[in-house]
Short mmCIF file of C-alpha atoms in Angstrom, two decimals:
data_model
loop_
_atom_site.label_atom_id
_atom_site.label_comp_id
_atom_site.label_asym_id
_atom_site.label_seq_id
_atom_site.Cartn_x
_atom_site.Cartn_y
_atom_site.Cartn_z
CA MET A 1 -25.10 55.94 8.16
CA ARG A 2 -28.71 54.68 7.44
CA LEU A 3 -28.82 51.05 6.82
CA THR A 4 -31.52 48.57 6.25
CA VAL A 5 -31.16 44.90 6.84
CA ILE A 6 -33.72 43.00 4.84
CA GLY A 7 -34.37 39.37 6.18
CA THR A 8 -34.14 39.14 9.93
CA GLY A 9 -33.48 35.53 10.38
CA TYR A 10 -30.24 34.44 11.95
CA LEU A 11 -27.88 36.28 9.73
CA GLY A 12 -30.03 39.42 9.45
CA ALA A 13 -31.11 39.79 13.11
CA VAL A 14 -27.45 39.59 14.29
CA HIS A 15 -26.26 41.93 11.55
CA ALA A 16 -28.96 44.52 12.26
CA ALA A 17 -28.35 44.61 16.01
CA CYS A 18 -24.42 44.73 15.48
CA MET A 19 -24.64 47.55 12.85
CA ALA A 20 -26.77 49.56 15.41
CA GLU A 21 -24.37 48.70 18.12
CA ILE A 22 -21.34 50.29 16.19
CA GLY A 23 -23.42 53.47 15.68
CA HIS A 24 -25.44 53.21 12.62
CA ASP A 25 -29.21 53.92 12.36
CA VAL A 26 -30.67 50.64 11.19
CA LEU A 27 -34.08 49.56 9.94
CA GLY A 28 -34.71 45.79 9.95
CA VAL A 29 -37.26 44.41 7.44
CA ASP A 30 -39.00 41.07 7.18
CA THR A 31 -42.28 39.80 5.76
CA ASP A 32 -42.95 37.86 8.93
CA ALA A 33 -44.96 40.29 11.14
CA SER A 34 -44.81 38.16 14.24
CA LYS A 35 -41.01 38.17 14.00
CA ILE A 36 -40.90 41.93 13.45
CA LYS A 37 -43.14 42.36 16.54
CA LYS A 38 -40.79 40.34 18.67
CA LEU A 39 -37.60 42.04 17.53
CA ALA A 40 -39.25 45.38 17.88
CA ALA A 41 -39.75 44.53 21.54
CA GLY A 42 -36.08 43.80 21.89
CA SER A 43 -36.43 40.05 22.00
CA PRO A 44 -34.47 37.76 19.60
CA PRO A 45 -36.56 34.99 18.00
CA PHE A 46 -33.87 32.47 18.46
CA PHE A 47 -31.14 31.73 21.01
CA GLU A 48 -27.73 33.22 20.38
CA PRO A 49 -25.41 34.25 23.39
CA GLY A 50 -25.08 38.03 23.72
CA LEU A 51 -27.70 38.88 21.10
CA GLY A 52 -30.59 39.71 23.43
CA GLU A 53 -28.70 42.42 25.28
CA ILE A 54 -27.41 44.15 22.11
CA LEU A 55 -30.93 43.94 20.53
CA ASP A 56 -32.63 45.34 23.58
CA ARG A 57 -30.09 48.13 24.10
CA ASN A 58 -30.27 49.46 20.54
CA VAL A 59 -34.06 49.20 20.19
CA ARG A 60 -34.34 51.34 23.39
CA SER A 61 -31.87 53.71 22.22
CA GLY A 62 -33.87 54.31 18.91
CA ARG A 63 -30.91 53.33 16.59
CA LEU A 64 -32.75 50.11 15.66
CA ARG A 65 -36.23 49.75 14.29
CA PHE A 66 -38.18 47.14 12.36
CA THR A 67 -40.80 47.24 9.68
CA THR A 68 -42.51 44.86 7.13
CA SER A 69 -42.50 47.45 4.44
CA LEU A 70 -39.78 47.55 1.50
CA ARG A 71 -41.13 50.97 0.50
CA GLU A 72 -40.25 52.37 3.86
CA ALA A 73 -36.85 50.59 3.65
CA ALA A 74 -36.21 52.24 0.29
CA ASP A 75 -37.02 55.65 1.63
CA PHE A 76 -34.99 55.15 4.74
CA GLY A 77 -31.69 53.51 3.72
CA ASP A 78 -28.40 54.54 2.07
CA VAL A 79 -27.14 51.05 2.08
CA HIS A 80 -29.41 48.02 1.95
CA PHE A 81 -28.19 44.52 3.16
CA ILE A 82 -29.80 41.46 1.77
CA CYS A 83 -29.86 38.76 4.53
CA VAL A 84 -32.61 36.35 3.45
CA GLY A 85 -32.07 32.58 3.14
CA THR A 86 -30.86 30.60 0.22
CA PRO A 87 -31.98 26.95 1.02
CA GLN A 88 -31.33 23.87 -1.02
CA ARG A 89 -33.94 23.67 -3.86
CA HIS A 90 -36.45 20.75 -3.60
CA ASP A 91 -35.60 19.45 -7.05
CA SER A 92 -31.81 19.59 -7.01
CA PRO A 93 -28.87 20.29 -4.77
CA ALA A 94 -28.55 23.80 -6.15
CA ALA A 95 -29.34 26.96 -4.06
CA ASP A 96 -32.84 28.41 -4.19
CA LEU A 97 -32.56 32.14 -4.77
CA ARG A 98 -36.24 33.01 -4.89
CA HIS A 99 -36.01 35.01 -1.62
CA VAL A 100 -32.87 37.05 -2.83
CA ASP A 101 -34.70 37.69 -6.19
CA ALA A 102 -37.84 38.75 -4.36
CA VAL A 103 -35.92 41.30 -2.28
CA VAL A 104 -34.29 42.80 -5.32
CA THR A 105 -37.50 42.92 -7.42
CA GLY A 106 -39.56 44.32 -4.41
CA LEU A 107 -37.00 46.95 -3.26
CA THR A 108 -35.54 48.34 -6.52
CA PRO A 109 -38.60 50.03 -7.95
CA HIS A 110 -38.86 52.23 -4.95
CA LEU A 111 -35.18 53.44 -5.04
CA HIS A 112 -35.40 56.97 -6.20
CA ARG A 113 -31.95 58.12 -5.05
CA ARG A 114 -28.39 56.75 -5.10
CA CYS A 115 -27.79 53.84 -2.83
CA LEU A 116 -25.97 50.58 -2.43
CA ILE A 117 -27.60 47.09 -2.28
CA VAL A 118 -25.25 44.65 -0.55
CA GLY A 119 -25.85 40.93 -0.49
CA LYS A 120 -24.61 38.92 2.50
CA SER A 121 -26.44 35.77 1.83
CA THR A 122 -24.53 32.78 0.50
CA VAL A 123 -25.13 32.67 -3.23
CA PRO A 124 -23.80 30.84 -6.44
CA VAL A 125 -20.91 32.59 -8.18
CA GLY A 126 -22.38 34.96 -10.74
CA THR A 127 -25.36 36.05 -8.72
CA THR A 128 -24.21 39.69 -8.22
CA VAL A 129 -23.75 40.20 -11.99
CA ARG A 130 -27.11 38.74 -12.64
CA LEU A 131 -28.83 40.91 -10.02
CA ALA A 132 -27.06 44.10 -11.25
CA SER A 133 -28.78 43.54 -14.59
CA LEU A 134 -32.02 43.05 -12.83
CA VAL A 135 -31.54 46.25 -10.80
CA ASP A 136 -30.60 48.22 -13.96
CA GLY A 137 -33.96 47.02 -15.51
CA LEU A 138 -36.24 47.79 -12.54
CA ALA A 139 -34.66 51.03 -11.16
CA PRO A 140 -36.92 54.04 -11.59
CA GLU A 141 -35.89 57.18 -13.64
CA GLY A 142 -33.39 59.01 -11.60
CA GLY A 143 -32.49 56.10 -9.38
CA GLY A 144 -28.82 55.11 -8.78
CA ALA A 145 -28.90 51.75 -7.23
CA GLU A 146 -25.68 49.69 -7.38
CA ILE A 147 -25.07 46.19 -6.11
CA ALA A 148 -22.17 44.50 -4.24
CA TRP A 149 -21.54 41.31 -2.34
CA ASN A 150 -20.22 41.12 1.20
CA PRO A 151 -20.48 37.57 2.44
CA GLY A 152 -21.17 36.96 6.18
CA PHE A 153 -18.93 34.48 8.06
CA LEU A 154 -20.97 33.78 11.18
CA ARG A 155 -20.63 30.85 13.48
CA GLU A 156 -23.74 30.08 15.48
CA GLY A 157 -22.92 30.54 19.08
CA PHE A 158 -20.28 33.21 18.26
CA ALA A 159 -22.31 35.25 15.79
CA VAL A 160 -22.13 38.57 17.82
CA GLN A 161 -18.41 38.16 18.10
CA ASP A 162 -17.96 37.28 14.50
CA THR A 163 -19.89 40.44 13.40
CA LEU A 164 -18.33 42.89 15.75
CA ARG A 165 -14.79 41.46 15.62
CA PRO A 166 -14.62 39.57 12.37
CA ASP A 167 -11.35 37.80 11.27
CA ARG A 168 -11.84 39.38 7.73
CA LEU A 169 -14.22 41.52 5.67
CA VAL A 170 -14.62 40.69 1.95
CA ALA A 171 -16.21 43.17 -0.40
CA GLY A 172 -17.05 42.27 -4.05
CA VAL A 173 -17.73 45.49 -5.79
CA LEU A 174 -18.25 46.85 -9.24
CA SER A 175 -17.01 50.46 -8.61
CA ALA A 176 -14.71 52.48 -6.27
CA GLN A 177 -17.83 54.21 -4.92
CA ALA A 178 -19.20 50.91 -3.65
CA ASP A 179 -15.76 50.11 -2.03
CA GLN A 180 -15.76 53.53 -0.30
CA THR A 181 -19.22 53.10 1.04
CA LEU A 182 -18.57 49.65 2.56
CA ARG A 183 -15.36 50.94 4.12
CA ALA A 184 -17.44 53.71 5.73
CA VAL A 185 -20.01 50.99 7.07
CA TYR A 186 -17.30 48.99 8.54
CA ALA A 187 -14.96 51.92 9.67
CA PRO A 188 -14.89 50.80 13.36
CA MET A 189 -13.66 47.30 12.42
CA LEU A 190 -11.13 48.62 9.91
CA THR A 191 -9.86 51.09 12.62
CA ALA A 192 -9.47 48.13 14.97
CA GLY A 193 -7.24 46.37 12.34
CA VAL A 194 -9.67 43.82 10.74
CA PRO A 195 -8.32 42.84 7.34
CA TYR A 196 -10.50 44.14 4.48
CA LEU A 197 -10.23 42.50 1.13
CA CYS A 198 -11.70 44.37 -1.84
CA THR A 199 -12.22 42.24 -4.92
CA ASP A 200 -14.57 41.55 -7.78
CA PRO A 201 -18.11 40.09 -6.94
CA ALA A 202 -17.41 36.66 -8.34
CA THR A 203 -14.34 36.15 -6.01
CA ALA A 204 -16.37 37.38 -3.06
CA GLU A 205 -19.11 34.91 -3.79
CA LEU A 206 -16.58 32.08 -4.20
CA VAL A 207 -14.70 33.00 -0.94
CA LYS A 208 -17.75 31.89 1.17
CA ALA A 209 -18.28 28.73 -0.95
CA ALA A 210 -14.62 27.85 -0.68
CA ALA A 211 -14.36 28.54 3.03
CA ASN A 212 -17.35 26.36 3.81
CA SER A 213 -16.07 23.53 1.50
CA PHE A 214 -12.72 23.58 3.21
CA LEU A 215 -14.13 23.38 6.78
CA ALA A 216 -16.38 20.53 5.62
CA THR A 217 -13.42 18.75 4.00
CA LYS A 218 -11.40 19.13 7.24
CA ILE A 219 -14.22 17.74 9.41
CA SER A 220 -14.85 14.87 7.21
CA PHE A 221 -11.26 13.99 6.73
CA ILE A 222 -10.80 13.55 10.47
CA ASN A 223 -14.03 11.48 10.68
CA ALA A 224 -12.65 9.25 7.93
CA MET A 225 -9.53 8.84 9.97
CA ALA A 226 -11.69 7.84 12.88
CA GLU A 227 -13.14 5.03 10.83
CA VAL A 228 -9.59 3.89 10.08
CA CYS A 229 -8.58 4.14 13.72
CA ASP A 230 -11.64 2.16 14.81
CA ALA A 231 -10.52 -0.71 12.37
CA ALA A 232 -6.98 -0.64 13.38
CA GLY A 233 -7.30 0.02 17.17
CA ALA A 234 -5.74 3.43 17.02
CA ASP A 235 -6.56 6.76 18.69
CA VAL A 236 -7.94 9.47 16.54
CA ALA A 237 -7.55 12.18 19.19
CA THR A 238 -3.72 11.53 19.46
CA LEU A 239 -3.66 11.40 15.69
CA ALA A 240 -5.42 14.76 15.36
CA ASP A 241 -3.05 16.26 18.01
CA ALA A 242 0.00 15.03 16.18
CA ILE A 243 -0.97 16.25 12.76
CA GLY A 244 -2.49 19.41 14.27
CA HIS A 245 1.00 20.52 15.30
CA ASP A 246 1.90 20.85 11.69
CA THR A 247 1.26 24.62 11.13
CA ARG A 248 0.15 23.84 7.60
CA ILE A 249 -2.70 21.85 9.03
CA GLY A 250 -3.59 23.18 12.47
CA ARG A 251 -5.67 21.55 15.26
CA ARG A 252 -9.02 23.32 14.84
CA CYS A 253 -11.90 21.35 13.32
CA LEU A 254 -9.98 18.13 13.81
CA THR A 255 -12.14 16.58 16.50
CA ALA A 256 -13.74 13.45 15.28
CA GLY A 257 -17.37 12.89 15.98
CA LEU A 258 -20.96 12.88 14.77
CA GLY A 259 -20.20 15.24 11.88
CA PHE A 260 -21.37 18.77 10.78
CA GLY A 261 -24.89 19.80 10.19
CA GLY A 262 -27.03 22.94 10.45
CA ARG A 263 -28.60 24.97 7.69
CA ARG A 264 -25.34 26.20 6.08
CA LEU A 265 -22.46 23.69 5.61
CA PRO A 266 -24.43 20.88 4.18
CA LYS A 267 -26.41 22.76 1.71
CA ASP A 268 -23.62 25.11 0.87
CA ILE A 269 -21.18 22.52 -0.25
CA ARG A 270 -24.00 20.86 -2.48
CA ALA A 271 -24.89 24.21 -3.96
CA PHE A 272 -21.25 24.94 -4.74
CA ALA A 273 -20.90 21.57 -6.54
CA ALA A 274 -24.12 22.10 -8.41
CA ARG A 275 -22.86 25.58 -9.60
CA ALA A 276 -19.43 24.14 -10.64
CA ARG A 277 -21.35 21.57 -12.68
CA GLU A 278 -23.28 24.37 -14.33
CA LEU A 279 -20.01 26.09 -15.17
CA GLY A 280 -18.62 22.94 -16.76
CA VAL A 281 -16.04 22.26 -14.01
CA GLY A 282 -17.88 19.88 -11.75
CA ASN A 283 -14.99 17.42 -11.76
CA ALA A 284 -12.93 20.02 -9.85
CA VAL A 285 -15.19 19.68 -6.79
CA GLU A 286 -16.26 16.09 -7.25
CA PHE A 287 -14.49 15.34 -3.93
CA LEU A 288 -17.25 17.19 -2.15
CA ARG A 289 -19.59 14.37 -2.93
CA GLU A 290 -17.41 12.09 -0.77
CA ILE A 291 -17.14 14.73 1.96
CA ASP A 292 -20.93 14.84 2.19
CA SER A 293 -21.03 10.97 2.19
CA ILE A 294 -18.50 10.71 4.98
CA ASN A 295 -20.48 13.27 6.99
CA LEU A 296 -23.74 11.46 6.47
CA ARG A 297 -22.12 8.04 7.31
CA GLN A 298 -21.19 9.31 10.78
CA ARG A 299 -24.82 9.40 11.59
CA ARG A 300 -25.22 5.69 10.71
CA ARG A 301 -22.02 4.78 12.45
CA THR A 302 -23.14 6.28 15.54
CA LEU A 303 -26.48 4.37 15.54
CA ASP A 304 -24.62 1.04 14.65
CA ILE A 305 -22.34 1.44 17.70
CA ALA A 306 -25.34 2.28 19.87
CA ARG A 307 -27.09 -0.87 18.69
CA GLU A 308 -23.91 -2.93 19.26
CA LEU A 309 -23.69 -1.74 22.81
CA VAL A 310 -27.10 -2.92 23.80
CA GLY A 311 -26.75 -6.40 22.17
CA GLY A 312 -27.71 -5.76 18.61
CA ASP A 313 -31.32 -4.32 18.79
CA LEU A 314 -32.48 -0.96 20.08
CA SER A 315 -36.24 -2.00 19.96
CA GLY A 316 -37.70 -1.58 23.41
CA ARG A 317 -34.51 -0.21 24.83
CA ARG A 318 -34.54 2.90 26.86
CA VAL A 319 -32.23 5.41 25.23
CA ALA A 320 -31.29 8.84 26.76
CA ILE A 321 -30.25 11.51 24.41
CA LEU A 322 -28.00 14.40 25.66
CA GLY A 323 -28.19 17.13 23.04
CA VAL A 324 -30.20 17.41 19.81
CA THR A 325 -29.07 20.76 18.32
CA PHE A 326 -26.59 20.72 15.48
CA LYS A 327 -24.00 22.38 17.72
CA PRO A 328 -23.78 23.80 21.27
CA ASP A 329 -24.81 27.32 22.22
CA SER A 330 -27.56 27.33 19.60
CA ASP A 331 -31.30 26.18 19.57
CA ASP A 332 -31.09 25.22 15.87
CA VAL A 333 -32.05 21.69 15.02
CA ARG A 334 -32.17 22.00 11.18
CA ASP A 335 -30.19 19.17 9.61
CA SER A 336 -28.93 18.27 13.12
CA PRO A 337 -26.87 15.07 13.13
CA ALA A 338 -27.94 14.53 16.70
CA LEU A 339 -31.70 14.80 16.01
CA ALA A 340 -31.19 12.53 12.89
CA VAL A 341 -29.66 9.70 15.20
CA ALA A 342 -32.47 10.34 17.68
CA GLU A 343 -35.21 9.90 15.03
CA ALA A 344 -33.47 6.83 13.54
CA ALA A 345 -33.34 5.22 17.02
CA LEU A 346 -37.03 5.98 17.47
CA LEU A 347 -37.75 4.37 14.17
CA GLU A 348 -36.08 1.24 15.31
CA GLY A 349 -38.32 1.06 18.38
CA ALA A 350 -36.23 2.76 20.99
CA GLN A 351 -37.81 4.50 23.86
CA LEU A 352 -36.36 7.96 23.90
CA ARG A 353 -36.00 10.56 26.57
CA ILE A 354 -34.29 13.75 25.23
CA HIS A 355 -32.62 16.72 26.95
CA ASP A 356 -31.01 19.75 25.36
CA PRO A 357 -30.27 22.95 27.22
CA GLU A 358 -31.89 25.23 24.52
CA GLY A 359 -33.20 23.15 21.56
CA ALA A 360 -35.92 20.99 23.17
CA GLU A 361 -38.83 23.02 21.87
CA ASN A 362 -37.56 23.27 18.38
CA ALA A 363 -36.85 19.43 18.52
CA ARG A 364 -40.29 18.68 19.73
CA ALA A 365 -41.68 20.62 16.81
CA VAL A 366 -39.88 18.24 14.41
CA LEU A 367 -40.04 15.00 16.52
CA PRO A 368 -42.86 15.20 18.97
CA GLU A 369 -43.02 11.37 19.77
CA PRO A 370 -40.25 11.11 22.40
CA GLU A 371 -40.36 12.41 26.08
CA TYR A 372 -38.36 15.52 26.63
CA ALA A 373 -36.74 15.86 29.96
CA PRO A 374 -36.24 19.08 32.08
CA ASP A 375 -32.61 18.13 32.90
CA ALA A 376 -29.93 15.59 32.18
CA ALA A 377 -30.60 13.61 35.37
CA THR A 378 -34.23 13.05 34.49
CA ALA A 379 -33.29 12.16 30.93
CA VAL A 380 -30.94 9.29 31.86
CA ARG A 381 -33.19 7.65 34.43
CA ASP A 382 -33.61 3.88 33.77
CA ALA A 383 -31.74 4.28 30.56
CA ASP A 384 -30.21 1.14 28.87
CA ILE A 385 -27.74 3.52 27.17
CA VAL A 386 -26.91 7.28 27.11
CA LEU A 387 -26.02 8.90 23.82
CA HIS A 388 -24.04 12.09 24.09
CA LEU A 389 -24.76 13.83 20.74
CA THR A 390 -24.24 17.60 21.08
CA GLU A 391 -21.15 18.86 23.07
CA TRP A 392 -22.82 21.36 25.44
CA ALA A 393 -20.64 22.49 28.26
CA PRO A 394 -23.06 21.37 31.04
CA TYR A 395 -22.78 17.88 29.76
CA ARG A 396 -18.96 17.94 30.11
CA ALA A 397 -19.58 19.06 33.78
CA LEU A 398 -21.81 16.27 34.66
CA ASP A 399 -20.84 14.00 37.62
CA PRO A 400 -20.79 10.39 36.20
CA ALA A 401 -20.77 8.84 39.75
CA ALA A 402 -23.99 10.67 40.59
CA LEU A 403 -25.56 9.52 37.39
CA ALA A 404 -24.56 5.93 37.56
CA PRO A 405 -27.29 4.89 40.11
CA LEU A 406 -29.98 6.55 38.00
CA VAL A 407 -29.39 4.49 34.84
CA ARG A 408 -30.46 0.85 34.34
CA THR A 409 -27.16 0.10 32.78
CA PRO A 410 -24.13 2.60 32.90
CA ARG A 411 -23.29 2.80 29.16
CA ILE A 412 -22.59 5.87 27.22
CA LEU A 413 -21.54 6.50 23.75
CA ASP A 414 -19.75 9.84 23.51
CA ALA A 415 -20.28 10.75 19.78
CA ARG A 416 -18.59 13.99 20.11
CA ASN A 417 -15.34 12.86 21.81
CA ALA A 418 -15.92 15.64 24.32
CA LEU A 419 -16.39 13.95 27.80
CA ASN A 420 -13.63 12.91 30.01
CA ALA A 421 -13.80 9.19 29.25
CA PRO A 422 -11.33 8.01 32.11
CA ARG A 423 -13.54 9.84 34.74
CA TRP A 424 -16.64 8.18 33.44
CA ARG A 425 -14.96 4.74 33.37
CA ALA A 426 -13.80 5.20 36.87
CA ALA A 427 -17.31 5.74 37.93
CA GLY A 428 -18.34 2.36 36.45
CA TRP A 429 -19.54 3.28 33.01
CA THR A 430 -18.85 1.48 29.75
CA VAL A 431 -17.74 4.35 27.39
CA ARG A 432 -17.51 4.30 23.71
CA THR A 433 -16.28 6.97 21.47
CA LEU A 434 -15.71 7.27 17.72
CA GLY A 435 -12.24 6.47 16.57
CA ARG A 436 -10.72 5.81 19.98
CA PRO A 437 -9.91 2.37 21.48
CA THR A 438 -11.57 1.16 24.63
CA PRO A 439 -9.03 0.38 27.36
CA GLY A 440 -8.72 -3.40 27.93
CA GLY A 441 -10.95 -4.06 24.84
CA ALA A 442 -10.08 -5.86 21.78
CA ALA A 443 -8.25 -3.90 19.08
CA GLY A 444 -10.02 -3.23 15.69
CA PRO A 445 -10.33 -6.23 13.36
CA ALA A 446 -7.75 -4.98 11.09
CA ALA A 447 -5.08 -4.52 13.82
CA SER A 448 -4.11 -8.14 14.07
CA LEU A 449 -3.56 -8.46 10.27
CA LEU A 450 -0.06 -8.69 8.87
CA PRO A 451 1.00 -5.90 6.37
CA GLY A 452 -0.24 -6.82 2.97
CA GLN A 453 -3.24 -8.66 4.25
CA HIS A 454 -6.72 -7.39 3.09
CA PRO A 455 -9.00 -6.71 5.99
CA ALA A 456 -12.19 -6.70 3.99
CA ALA A 457 -13.27 -10.25 5.07
CA ALA A 458 -12.66 -9.31 8.65
CA VAL A 459 -14.14 -5.80 8.86
CA ARG A 460 -17.86 -5.09 8.72
CA HIS A 461 -17.85 -1.74 6.99
CA PRO A 462 -19.92 0.76 9.13
CA ALA A 463 -23.10 1.03 6.98
CA GLY A 464 -21.74 3.20 4.17
CA ASP A 465 -25.06 3.14 2.29
CA MET A 466 -27.07 6.27 2.67
CA ALA A 467 -30.25 4.63 1.52
CA GLY A 468 -29.31 1.05 0.47
CA GLY A 469 -26.67 2.41 -2.11
CA ASP A 470 -22.96 2.55 -2.31
CA ALA A 471 -20.70 4.07 0.38
CA GLY A 472 -19.46 6.77 -1.87
CA ALA A 473 -22.78 8.06 -3.18
CA SER A 474 -25.31 10.10 -1.38
CA ALA A 475 -29.01 10.59 -2.36
CA ASP A 476 -28.44 14.11 -1.12
CA TRP A 477 -26.81 15.09 -4.39
CA THR A 478 -30.01 14.70 -6.30
CA ALA A 479 -32.79 16.20 -4.37
CA PRO A 480 -33.67 16.76 -0.66
CA GLY A 481 -37.20 15.19 -1.08
CA ASP A 482 -36.37 11.92 0.70
CA ARG A 483 -35.83 13.06 4.29
CA GLU A 484 -34.39 9.81 5.50
CA ALA A 485 -31.76 9.77 2.67
CA LEU A 486 -30.92 13.34 3.37
CA ARG A 487 -30.19 12.62 6.97
CA GLY A 488 -28.13 9.45 6.11
CA VAL A 489 -29.89 7.25 8.61
CA PRO A 490 -32.58 5.19 6.67
CA LYS A 491 -35.52 3.68 8.26
#
């Protein structure tokens, strides 16, 4: 089939390359001419394992081409995938649909034959029906454009795998013809046994919002338990193992740490809650406010512990940062908890030296002041404390005994609970984690209380305020204009 993929950012570039890989003729479209030039040369504009090989192979085969022209796309494609961004609006937590609308209004007037427009971007429920009306009003005489929604479920670092071997395909359609078309597009996956769920557009739109909200809830739940474990002297990792054996719960996404970030989960749960309020059912998802608050609080908790480890003041301290991307196997630093902690430490007067296997250049563009090291050993040299903030595999393979002579003081805060703490301690390091007791150290302040006693007077709550407010509230839910409030680590 002849497919176009409009928007060649993360979602679009991967989708275009993978659709060509399974045998379709694909035309990628973007307004950014420099990005198109790079893609046309077979080079991805971002780091994603496996994408470069697939992109280059299909560009060379001729199955994959790129253009900046929507008119060319309209002439070429039988199916048009919309893969543009839906960021958070600047004046509210709602999704900004300007780019989606611009694609529809720019493409539809050129559609002079029957085709299917398929949205893959994350959008508020009701978007497909609204755009269908827009398409009807803009379609030229004799045109037969129809719209459907087929949300993408990509994980950065696993995007190629998630596209070629998805765990499910969801199609929100308005006709049997649209369903048949999407089944033809994904025929190789269906033959391989991938579940295909055909439903109405509203349900398809909600599937993505609900999935992201559930994942965010699971991550923030275990991080809330880590706070309780820190206060009680308990071990959140063992707790997670124990409850993870319950098949109704499962162990995945139950690793306590610095929290989630990136350009999807945070803005998606806020947009979902905003849309629910528009529909008059905001109370049904009010819990997402606290999920967001817990997540942001992890950044402040990490900074608090780092400050405590160096005697209460980061000013003038040499701080080594290992990892600044929001997750491993990605160069993405957008809404990265790790980068937020690094910036907050810098604002407190710390002297930073940062290393990241893939994200250093993107981080430098956002935070140019620190020194960026070429390797982990250089990053930790003369450090008063090391902060492990992104769980890259190379960091788990570091030799703590070899690093110990390089630092000024062998102290490390593993904010991802990913390192082998006993091995680091055996090499002479002081190791702190989130939600796990320190061997030989004092239990949390609540641990010595008798049942029924209130720990409030004994426990300093770990900085629940996002920007001087209540622990249960987040400035994020109003608008993203205040960068520090958004990141949850105020100046």
